[in-house]
Amino acid sequence: DAGITQSPRHKVTETGTPVTLRCHQTENHRYMYWYRQDPGHGLRLIHYSYGVKDTDKGEVSDGYSVSRSKTEDFLLTLESATSSQTSVYFCAILRLAGRYEQYFGPGTRLTVT
Amino acid sequence: QQQVKQSPQSLIVQKGGISIINCAYENTAFDYFPWYQQFPGKGPALLIAIRPDVSEKKEGRFTISFNKSAKQFSLHIMDSQPGDSATYFCAAMEGNEKLTFGTGTRLTIIP
């Protein structure tokens, strides 16, 4: 599992509230990613990080922000949650040994009511 | 703009048969093409991957066929088993950082 944990694993929140999801890795990988998975859309990149305090936007970044103050933690924040952000969120790291391989965490199911 | 198109959305194959999932891409700068397998409640896991300098890669019952001129690649699962029932995603990477995923294929293997 590449030492990736996500918390919380499940969350129900109300529209308009801020939400922070945490991704934690234990293997000191440089690259970390946040995706959302929705039926019919596959996995879409929200934001990614290529080092401490170095982040960039993905294809669906509106309404999301990220922070990476330590190598091991990558936080995803929904500033003001909306029902369209109900989704399963996956964190991933990029392992560069031998072949490029993104390892995914177990996911967080977020429901915005 | 969907840069990687995947088909079919769902596929039912009899046990022992061949499962085939297809993907097409537009961006000729893509230089790494992995396939991911995802079981319910789990994150996707890398299954097999290919670079465009080869036309085929085989690992056990799983084979990627790659057609650079047509900008297409496909996953073949030989002797499909019920344990192969999962959702499969193709993907493409440009450079070394970001993956673009297809929309997924839900594969069901029936006895």
PDB file of C-alpha atoms in Angstrom:
ATOM      1  CA  ASP A   1       0.000   0.000   0.000  1.00  0.00           C
ATOM      2  CA  ALA A   2       3.088   2.264  -0.249  1.00  0.00           C
ATOM      3  CA  GLY A   3       2.429   3.492   3.285  1.00  0.00           C
ATOM      4  CA  ILE A   4      -0.394   5.831   2.304  1.00  0.00           C
ATOM      5  CA  THR A   5      -3.209   6.582   4.696  1.00  0.00           C
ATOM      6  CA  GLN A   6      -6.140   8.902   4.251  1.00  0.00           C
ATOM      7  CA  SER A   7      -8.307  10.448   6.927  1.00  0.00           C
ATOM      8  CA  PRO A   8     -11.125  10.501   7.465  1.00  0.00           C
ATOM      9  CA  ARG A   9     -12.281   7.506   5.441  1.00  0.00           C
ATOM     10  CA  HIS A  10     -15.884   8.654   5.450  1.00  0.00           C
ATOM     11  CA  LYS A  11     -17.382  12.067   6.072  1.00  0.00           C
ATOM     12  CA  VAL A  12     -20.801  13.625   5.800  1.00  0.00           C
ATOM     13  CA  THR A  13     -20.940  17.403   5.907  1.00  0.00           C
ATOM     14  CA  GLU A  14     -23.357  20.188   5.145  1.00  0.00           C
ATOM     15  CA  THR A  15     -23.263  22.582   2.226  1.00  0.00           C
ATOM     16  CA  GLY A  16     -21.195  25.657   2.967  1.00  0.00           C
ATOM     17  CA  THR A  17     -18.936  24.126   5.613  1.00  0.00           C
ATOM     18  CA  PRO A  18     -15.165  23.855   5.168  1.00  0.00           C
ATOM     19  CA  VAL A  19     -13.705  20.361   4.965  1.00  0.00           C
ATOM     20  CA  THR A  20     -10.109  19.169   5.124  1.00  0.00           C
ATOM     21  CA  LEU A  21      -8.953  15.769   3.994  1.00  0.00           C
ATOM     22  CA  ARG A  22      -5.550  14.465   4.973  1.00  0.00           C
ATOM     23  CA  CYS A  23      -3.137  12.239   3.096  1.00  0.00           C
ATOM     24  CA  HIS A  24      -0.165  10.838   4.957  1.00  0.00           C
ATOM     25  CA  GLN A  25       2.755   8.871   3.497  1.00  0.00           C
ATOM     26  CA  THR A  26       5.632   7.175   5.241  1.00  0.00           C
ATOM     27  CA  GLU A  27       8.111   6.655   2.377  1.00  0.00           C
ATOM     28  CA  ASN A  28       9.311  10.225   1.753  1.00  0.00           C
ATOM     29  CA  HIS A  29       8.046  10.453  -1.843  1.00  0.00           C
ATOM     30  CA  ARG A  30       8.375  13.820  -3.509  1.00  0.00           C
ATOM     31  CA  TYR A  31       5.218  13.796  -5.629  1.00  0.00           C
ATOM     32  CA  MET A  32       1.741  13.576  -4.126  1.00  0.00           C
ATOM     33  CA  TYR A  33      -1.646  13.916  -5.821  1.00  0.00           C
ATOM     34  CA  TRP A  34      -5.318  14.410  -5.035  1.00  0.00           C
ATOM     35  CA  TYR A  35      -7.939  12.924  -7.352  1.00  0.00           C
ATOM     36  CA  ARG A  36     -11.676  12.689  -7.254  1.00  0.00           C
ATOM     37  CA  GLN A  37     -13.542   9.723  -8.672  1.00  0.00           C
ATOM     38  CA  ASP A  38     -17.059  10.024 -10.010  1.00  0.00           C
ATOM     39  CA  PRO A  39     -19.132   7.611 -12.117  1.00  0.00           C
ATOM     40  CA  GLY A  40     -18.642   8.275 -15.800  1.00  0.00           C
ATOM     41  CA  HIS A  41     -15.630  10.520 -15.236  1.00  0.00           C
ATOM     42  CA  GLY A  42     -12.971   8.169 -14.023  1.00  0.00           C
ATOM     43  CA  LEU A  43     -10.269   9.763 -11.917  1.00  0.00           C
ATOM     44  CA  ARG A  44      -9.693  13.474 -12.294  1.00  0.00           C
ATOM     45  CA  LEU A  45      -6.710  15.321 -10.908  1.00  0.00           C
ATOM     46  CA  ILE A  46      -7.534  18.123  -8.466  1.00  0.00           C
ATOM     47  CA  HIS A  47      -4.092  19.294  -7.320  1.00  0.00           C
ATOM     48  CA  TYR A  48      -0.662  17.832  -7.000  1.00  0.00           C
ATOM     49  CA  SER A  49       2.551  18.600  -5.177  1.00  0.00           C
ATOM     50  CA  TYR A  50       6.162  18.192  -6.260  1.00  0.00           C
ATOM     51  CA  GLY A  51       7.721  19.097  -2.938  1.00  0.00           C
ATOM     52  CA  VAL A  52       7.167  20.894   0.335  1.00  0.00           C
ATOM     53  CA  LYS A  53       5.206  24.084  -0.380  1.00  0.00           C
ATOM     54  CA  ASP A  54       5.312  23.333  -4.128  1.00  0.00           C
ATOM     55  CA  THR A  55       1.886  22.644  -5.570  1.00  0.00           C
ATOM     56  CA  ASP A  56       0.074  22.992  -8.862  1.00  0.00           C
ATOM     57  CA  LYS A  57      -3.474  22.775 -10.165  1.00  0.00           C
ATOM     58  CA  GLY A  58      -5.041  19.839 -11.933  1.00  0.00           C
ATOM     59  CA  GLU A  59      -8.009  19.772 -14.269  1.00  0.00           C
ATOM     60  CA  VAL A  60     -10.732  20.211 -11.601  1.00  0.00           C
ATOM     61  CA  SER A  61      -9.149  22.540  -9.043  1.00  0.00           C
ATOM     62  CA  ASP A  62     -11.963  25.092  -8.658  1.00  0.00           C
ATOM     63  CA  GLY A  63     -13.321  25.077  -5.090  1.00  0.00           C
ATOM     64  CA  TYR A  64     -10.303  23.201  -3.711  1.00  0.00           C
ATOM     65  CA  SER A  65      -7.043  24.264  -2.132  1.00  0.00           C
ATOM     66  CA  VAL A  66      -4.068  22.230  -0.937  1.00  0.00           C
ATOM     67  CA  SER A  67      -1.154  22.598   1.382  1.00  0.00           C
ATOM     68  CA  ARG A  68       2.027  20.667   1.949  1.00  0.00           C
ATOM     69  CA  SER A  69       4.075  21.898   4.876  1.00  0.00           C
ATOM     70  CA  LYS A  70       5.782  18.547   5.451  1.00  0.00           C
ATOM     71  CA  THR A  71       6.923  15.885   2.989  1.00  0.00           C
ATOM     72  CA  GLU A  72       4.659  13.281   4.538  1.00  0.00           C
ATOM     73  CA  ASP A  73       1.381  15.228   4.620  1.00  0.00           C
ATOM     74  CA  PHE A  74      -0.721  16.617   1.774  1.00  0.00           C
ATOM     75  CA  LEU A  75      -3.963  18.314   2.784  1.00  0.00           C
ATOM     76  CA  LEU A  76      -6.960  18.960   0.559  1.00  0.00           C
ATOM     77  CA  THR A  77      -9.403  21.658   1.668  1.00  0.00           C
ATOM     78  CA  LEU A  78     -12.850  22.348   0.362  1.00  0.00           C
ATOM     79  CA  GLU A  79     -13.298  25.997   1.285  1.00  0.00           C
ATOM     80  CA  SER A  80     -17.103  25.873   1.244  1.00  0.00           C
ATOM     81  CA  ALA A  81     -18.417  22.432   0.396  1.00  0.00           C
ATOM     82  CA  THR A  82     -21.078  22.058  -2.287  1.00  0.00           C
ATOM     83  CA  SER A  83     -23.186  19.064  -3.270  1.00  0.00           C
ATOM     84  CA  SER A  84     -21.202  18.771  -6.519  1.00  0.00           C
ATOM     85  CA  GLN A  85     -18.162  17.928  -4.414  1.00  0.00           C
ATOM     86  CA  THR A  86     -19.786  14.739  -3.159  1.00  0.00           C
ATOM     87  CA  SER A  87     -17.305  12.177  -4.391  1.00  0.00           C
ATOM     88  CA  VAL A  88     -14.649   9.661  -3.484  1.00  0.00           C
ATOM     89  CA  TYR A  89     -11.277  11.327  -3.032  1.00  0.00           C
ATOM     90  CA  PHE A  90      -8.032   9.478  -3.588  1.00  0.00           C
ATOM     91  CA  CYS A  91      -4.543  10.504  -2.666  1.00  0.00           C
ATOM     92  CA  ALA A  92      -1.594   9.085  -4.578  1.00  0.00           C
ATOM     93  CA  ILE A  93       2.181   9.176  -4.517  1.00  0.00           C
ATOM     94  CA  LEU A  94       4.582   8.729  -7.408  1.00  0.00           C
ATOM     95  CA  ARG A  95       7.156   6.020  -7.037  1.00  0.00           C
ATOM     96  CA  LEU A  96      10.077   6.463  -9.431  1.00  0.00           C
ATOM     97  CA  ALA A  97      11.991   3.237  -8.861  1.00  0.00           C
ATOM     98  CA  GLY A  98      12.241   1.296 -12.109  1.00  0.00           C
ATOM     99  CA  ARG A  99       8.999   2.501 -13.596  1.00  0.00           C
ATOM    100  CA  TYR A 100       6.760   5.429 -12.921  1.00  0.00           C
ATOM    101  CA  GLU A 101       3.984   4.192 -10.718  1.00  0.00           C
ATOM    102  CA  GLN A 102       1.313   6.116  -8.918  1.00  0.00           C
ATOM    103  CA  TYR A 103       0.246   4.319  -5.769  1.00  0.00           C
ATOM    104  CA  PHE A 104      -3.163   5.189  -4.458  1.00  0.00           C
ATOM    105  CA  GLY A 105      -4.448   5.438  -0.940  1.00  0.00           C
ATOM    106  CA  PRO A 106      -7.664   3.750   0.217  1.00  0.00           C
ATOM    107  CA  GLY A 107      -9.878   6.765  -0.507  1.00  0.00           C
ATOM    108  CA  THR A 108     -12.208   9.070   1.406  1.00  0.00           C
ATOM    109  CA  ARG A 109     -15.926   9.020   0.696  1.00  0.00           C
ATOM    110  CA  LEU A 110     -17.293  12.537   1.152  1.00  0.00           C
ATOM    111  CA  THR A 111     -20.987  13.323   1.105  1.00  0.00           C
ATOM    112  CA  VAL A 112     -22.140  16.935   1.091  1.00  0.00           C
ATOM    113  CA  THR A 113     -25.801  17.309   2.040  1.00  0.00           C
TER     114      THR A 113
ATOM    115  CA  GLN B   1     -11.733  17.894 -23.075  1.00  0.00           C
ATOM    116  CA  GLN B   2     -11.240  14.178 -22.666  1.00  0.00           C
ATOM    117  CA  GLN B   3      -7.703  13.348 -23.680  1.00  0.00           C
ATOM    118  CA  VAL B   4      -7.985   9.596 -23.151  1.00  0.00           C
ATOM    119  CA  LYS B   5     -11.113   7.862 -24.417  1.00  0.00           C
ATOM    120  CA  GLN B   6     -11.918   4.404 -23.068  1.00  0.00           C
ATOM    121  CA  SER B   7     -14.401   1.806 -24.243  1.00  0.00           C
ATOM    122  CA  PRO B   8     -16.540  -0.050 -23.476  1.00  0.00           C
ATOM    123  CA  GLN B   9     -18.061   1.351 -20.276  1.00  0.00           C
ATOM    124  CA  SER B  10     -18.976  -2.135 -19.157  1.00  0.00           C
ATOM    125  CA  LEU B  11     -18.074  -5.605 -20.334  1.00  0.00           C
ATOM    126  CA  ILE B  12     -19.347  -9.068 -19.503  1.00  0.00           C
ATOM    127  CA  VAL B  13     -17.142 -12.026 -20.413  1.00  0.00           C
ATOM    128  CA  GLN B  14     -17.506 -15.712 -19.723  1.00  0.00           C
ATOM    129  CA  LYS B  15     -14.940 -17.442 -17.574  1.00  0.00           C
ATOM    130  CA  GLY B  16     -12.037 -18.565 -19.712  1.00  0.00           C
ATOM    131  CA  GLY B  17     -12.723 -16.008 -22.416  1.00  0.00           C
ATOM    132  CA  ILE B  18     -10.678 -13.010 -23.542  1.00  0.00           C
ATOM    133  CA  SER B  19     -11.521  -9.576 -22.163  1.00  0.00           C
ATOM    134  CA  ILE B  20     -10.543  -6.624 -24.359  1.00  0.00           C
ATOM    135  CA  ILE B  21     -10.646  -2.977 -23.313  1.00  0.00           C
ATOM    136  CA  ASN B  22      -9.664  -0.198 -25.681  1.00  0.00           C
ATOM    137  CA  CYS B  23      -8.284   3.296 -25.245  1.00  0.00           C
ATOM    138  CA  ALA B  24      -7.451   6.101 -27.644  1.00  0.00           C
ATOM    139  CA  TYR B  25      -5.519   9.294 -27.043  1.00  0.00           C
ATOM    140  CA  GLU B  26      -4.906  12.582 -28.814  1.00  0.00           C
ATOM    141  CA  ASN B  27      -1.807  14.029 -27.205  1.00  0.00           C
ATOM    142  CA  THR B  28       1.256  12.710 -29.045  1.00  0.00           C
ATOM    143  CA  ALA B  29       3.453  13.890 -26.172  1.00  0.00           C
ATOM    144  CA  PHE B  30       2.140  11.078 -23.951  1.00  0.00           C
ATOM    145  CA  ASP B  31       5.015   8.684 -23.376  1.00  0.00           C
ATOM    146  CA  TYR B  32       3.844   6.210 -20.749  1.00  0.00           C
ATOM    147  CA  PHE B  33       0.632   4.211 -20.780  1.00  0.00           C
ATOM    148  CA  PRO B  34      -0.386   2.296 -17.642  1.00  0.00           C
ATOM    149  CA  TRP B  35      -3.467   0.285 -16.853  1.00  0.00           C
ATOM    150  CA  TYR B  36      -4.981   0.310 -13.381  1.00  0.00           C
ATOM    151  CA  GLN B  37      -7.272  -2.219 -11.735  1.00  0.00           C
ATOM    152  CA  GLN B  38      -9.716  -1.210  -9.035  1.00  0.00           C
ATOM    153  CA  PHE B  39     -11.799  -3.414  -6.774  1.00  0.00           C
ATOM    154  CA  PRO B  40     -14.849  -2.019  -4.945  1.00  0.00           C
ATOM    155  CA  GLY B  41     -13.903   0.039  -1.921  1.00  0.00           C
ATOM    156  CA  LYS B  42     -10.223   0.117  -2.836  1.00  0.00           C
ATOM    157  CA  GLY B  43      -7.906   2.521  -4.551  1.00  0.00           C
ATOM    158  CA  PRO B  44      -6.718   1.786  -8.102  1.00  0.00           C
ATOM    159  CA  ALA B  45      -3.615  -0.374  -8.382  1.00  0.00           C
ATOM    160  CA  LEU B  46      -1.121  -0.479 -11.230  1.00  0.00           C
ATOM    161  CA  LEU B  47      -1.612  -3.603 -13.335  1.00  0.00           C
ATOM    162  CA  ILE B  48       0.698  -3.254 -16.319  1.00  0.00           C
ATOM    163  CA  ALA B  49       2.276  -0.430 -18.290  1.00  0.00           C
ATOM    164  CA  ILE B  50       3.927   0.194 -21.663  1.00  0.00           C
ATOM    165  CA  ARG B  51       6.080   2.803 -23.343  1.00  0.00           C
ATOM    166  CA  PRO B  52       5.464   3.735 -26.999  1.00  0.00           C
ATOM    167  CA  ASP B  53       8.726   2.246 -28.241  1.00  0.00           C
ATOM    168  CA  VAL B  54       7.237  -1.270 -28.081  1.00  0.00           C
ATOM    169  CA  SER B  55       4.057  -2.626 -29.624  1.00  0.00           C
ATOM    170  CA  GLU B  56       3.208  -5.226 -27.010  1.00  0.00           C
ATOM    171  CA  LYS B  57       3.887  -6.060 -23.399  1.00  0.00           C
ATOM    172  CA  LYS B  58       2.788  -9.207 -21.647  1.00  0.00           C
ATOM    173  CA  GLU B  59       2.683 -10.018 -17.953  1.00  0.00           C
ATOM    174  CA  GLY B  60       1.038 -13.317 -17.176  1.00  0.00           C
ATOM    175  CA  ARG B  61      -2.515 -13.286 -18.513  1.00  0.00           C
ATOM    176  CA  PHE B  62      -2.446  -9.521 -19.123  1.00  0.00           C
ATOM    177  CA  THR B  63      -1.203  -8.008 -22.389  1.00  0.00           C
ATOM    178  CA  ILE B  64      -1.058  -4.426 -23.602  1.00  0.00           C
ATOM    179  CA  SER B  65      -1.155  -3.902 -27.352  1.00  0.00           C
ATOM    180  CA  PHE B  66       0.021  -0.486 -28.518  1.00  0.00           C
ATOM    181  CA  ASN B  67      -0.522   1.133 -31.926  1.00  0.00           C
ATOM    182  CA  LYS B  68       1.432   4.379 -32.040  1.00  0.00           C
ATOM    183  CA  SER B  69       0.291   5.452 -35.517  1.00  0.00           C
ATOM    184  CA  ALA B  70      -3.375   4.990 -34.597  1.00  0.00           C
ATOM    185  CA  LYS B  71      -2.843   6.462 -31.119  1.00  0.00           C
ATOM    186  CA  GLN B  72      -4.608   3.500 -29.575  1.00  0.00           C
ATOM    187  CA  PHE B  73      -3.781   0.922 -26.945  1.00  0.00           C
ATOM    188  CA  SER B  74      -5.692  -1.962 -25.492  1.00  0.00           C
ATOM    189  CA  LEU B  75      -5.679  -4.363 -22.576  1.00  0.00           C
ATOM    190  CA  HIS B  76      -6.242  -8.047 -23.226  1.00  0.00           C
ATOM    191  CA  ILE B  77      -7.002 -10.404 -20.362  1.00  0.00           C
ATOM    192  CA  MET B  78      -6.575 -14.005 -21.416  1.00  0.00           C
ATOM    193  CA  ASP B  79      -8.381 -16.883 -19.709  1.00  0.00           C
ATOM    194  CA  SER B  80     -10.499 -14.385 -17.767  1.00  0.00           C
ATOM    195  CA  GLN B  81     -11.379 -15.448 -14.216  1.00  0.00           C
ATOM    196  CA  PRO B  82     -14.086 -14.319 -11.782  1.00  0.00           C
ATOM    197  CA  GLY B  83     -11.329 -12.734  -9.687  1.00  0.00           C
ATOM    198  CA  ASP B  84     -10.607 -10.395 -12.600  1.00  0.00           C
ATOM    199  CA  SER B  85     -14.008  -8.761 -12.115  1.00  0.00           C
ATOM    200  CA  ALA B  86     -13.125  -5.149 -11.364  1.00  0.00           C
ATOM    201  CA  THR B  87     -13.029  -1.708 -12.907  1.00  0.00           C
ATOM    202  CA  TYR B  88     -10.121  -1.071 -15.249  1.00  0.00           C
ATOM    203  CA  PHE B  89      -8.698   2.329 -16.115  1.00  0.00           C
ATOM    204  CA  CYS B  90      -6.284   3.165 -18.869  1.00  0.00           C
ATOM    205  CA  ALA B  91      -4.098   6.206 -18.401  1.00  0.00           C
ATOM    206  CA  ALA B  92      -1.434   8.230 -20.136  1.00  0.00           C
ATOM    207  CA  MET B  93       1.430  10.280 -18.798  1.00  0.00           C
ATOM    208  CA  GLU B  94       3.324  13.175 -20.344  1.00  0.00           C
ATOM    209  CA  GLY B  95       6.725  13.730 -18.842  1.00  0.00           C
ATOM    210  CA  ASN B  96       7.094  12.308 -15.374  1.00  0.00           C
ATOM    211  CA  GLU B  97       4.397  13.886 -13.318  1.00  0.00           C
ATOM    212  CA  LYS B  98       0.717  13.731 -14.191  1.00  0.00           C
ATOM    213  CA  LEU B  99      -1.552  10.942 -15.340  1.00  0.00           C
ATOM    214  CA  THR B 100      -4.649  11.449 -17.454  1.00  0.00           C
ATOM    215  CA  PHE B 101      -7.160   8.650 -16.913  1.00  0.00           C
ATOM    216  CA  GLY B 102      -9.824   7.132 -19.101  1.00  0.00           C
ATOM    217  CA  THR B 103     -13.345   6.904 -17.740  1.00  0.00           C
ATOM    218  CA  GLY B 104     -13.100   3.251 -16.743  1.00  0.00           C
ATOM    219  CA  THR B 105     -14.531  -0.117 -17.769  1.00  0.00           C
ATOM    220  CA  ARG B 106     -16.470  -2.281 -15.365  1.00  0.00           C
ATOM    221  CA  LEU B 107     -15.548  -5.876 -16.175  1.00  0.00           C
ATOM    222  CA  THR B 108     -17.681  -8.769 -14.989  1.00  0.00           C
ATOM    223  CA  ILE B 109     -16.582 -12.358 -15.507  1.00  0.00           C
ATOM    224  CA  ILE B 110     -19.452 -14.825 -15.361  1.00  0.00           C
ATOM    225  CA  PRO B 111     -19.053 -18.560 -14.671  1.00  0.00           C
TER     226      PRO B 111
END
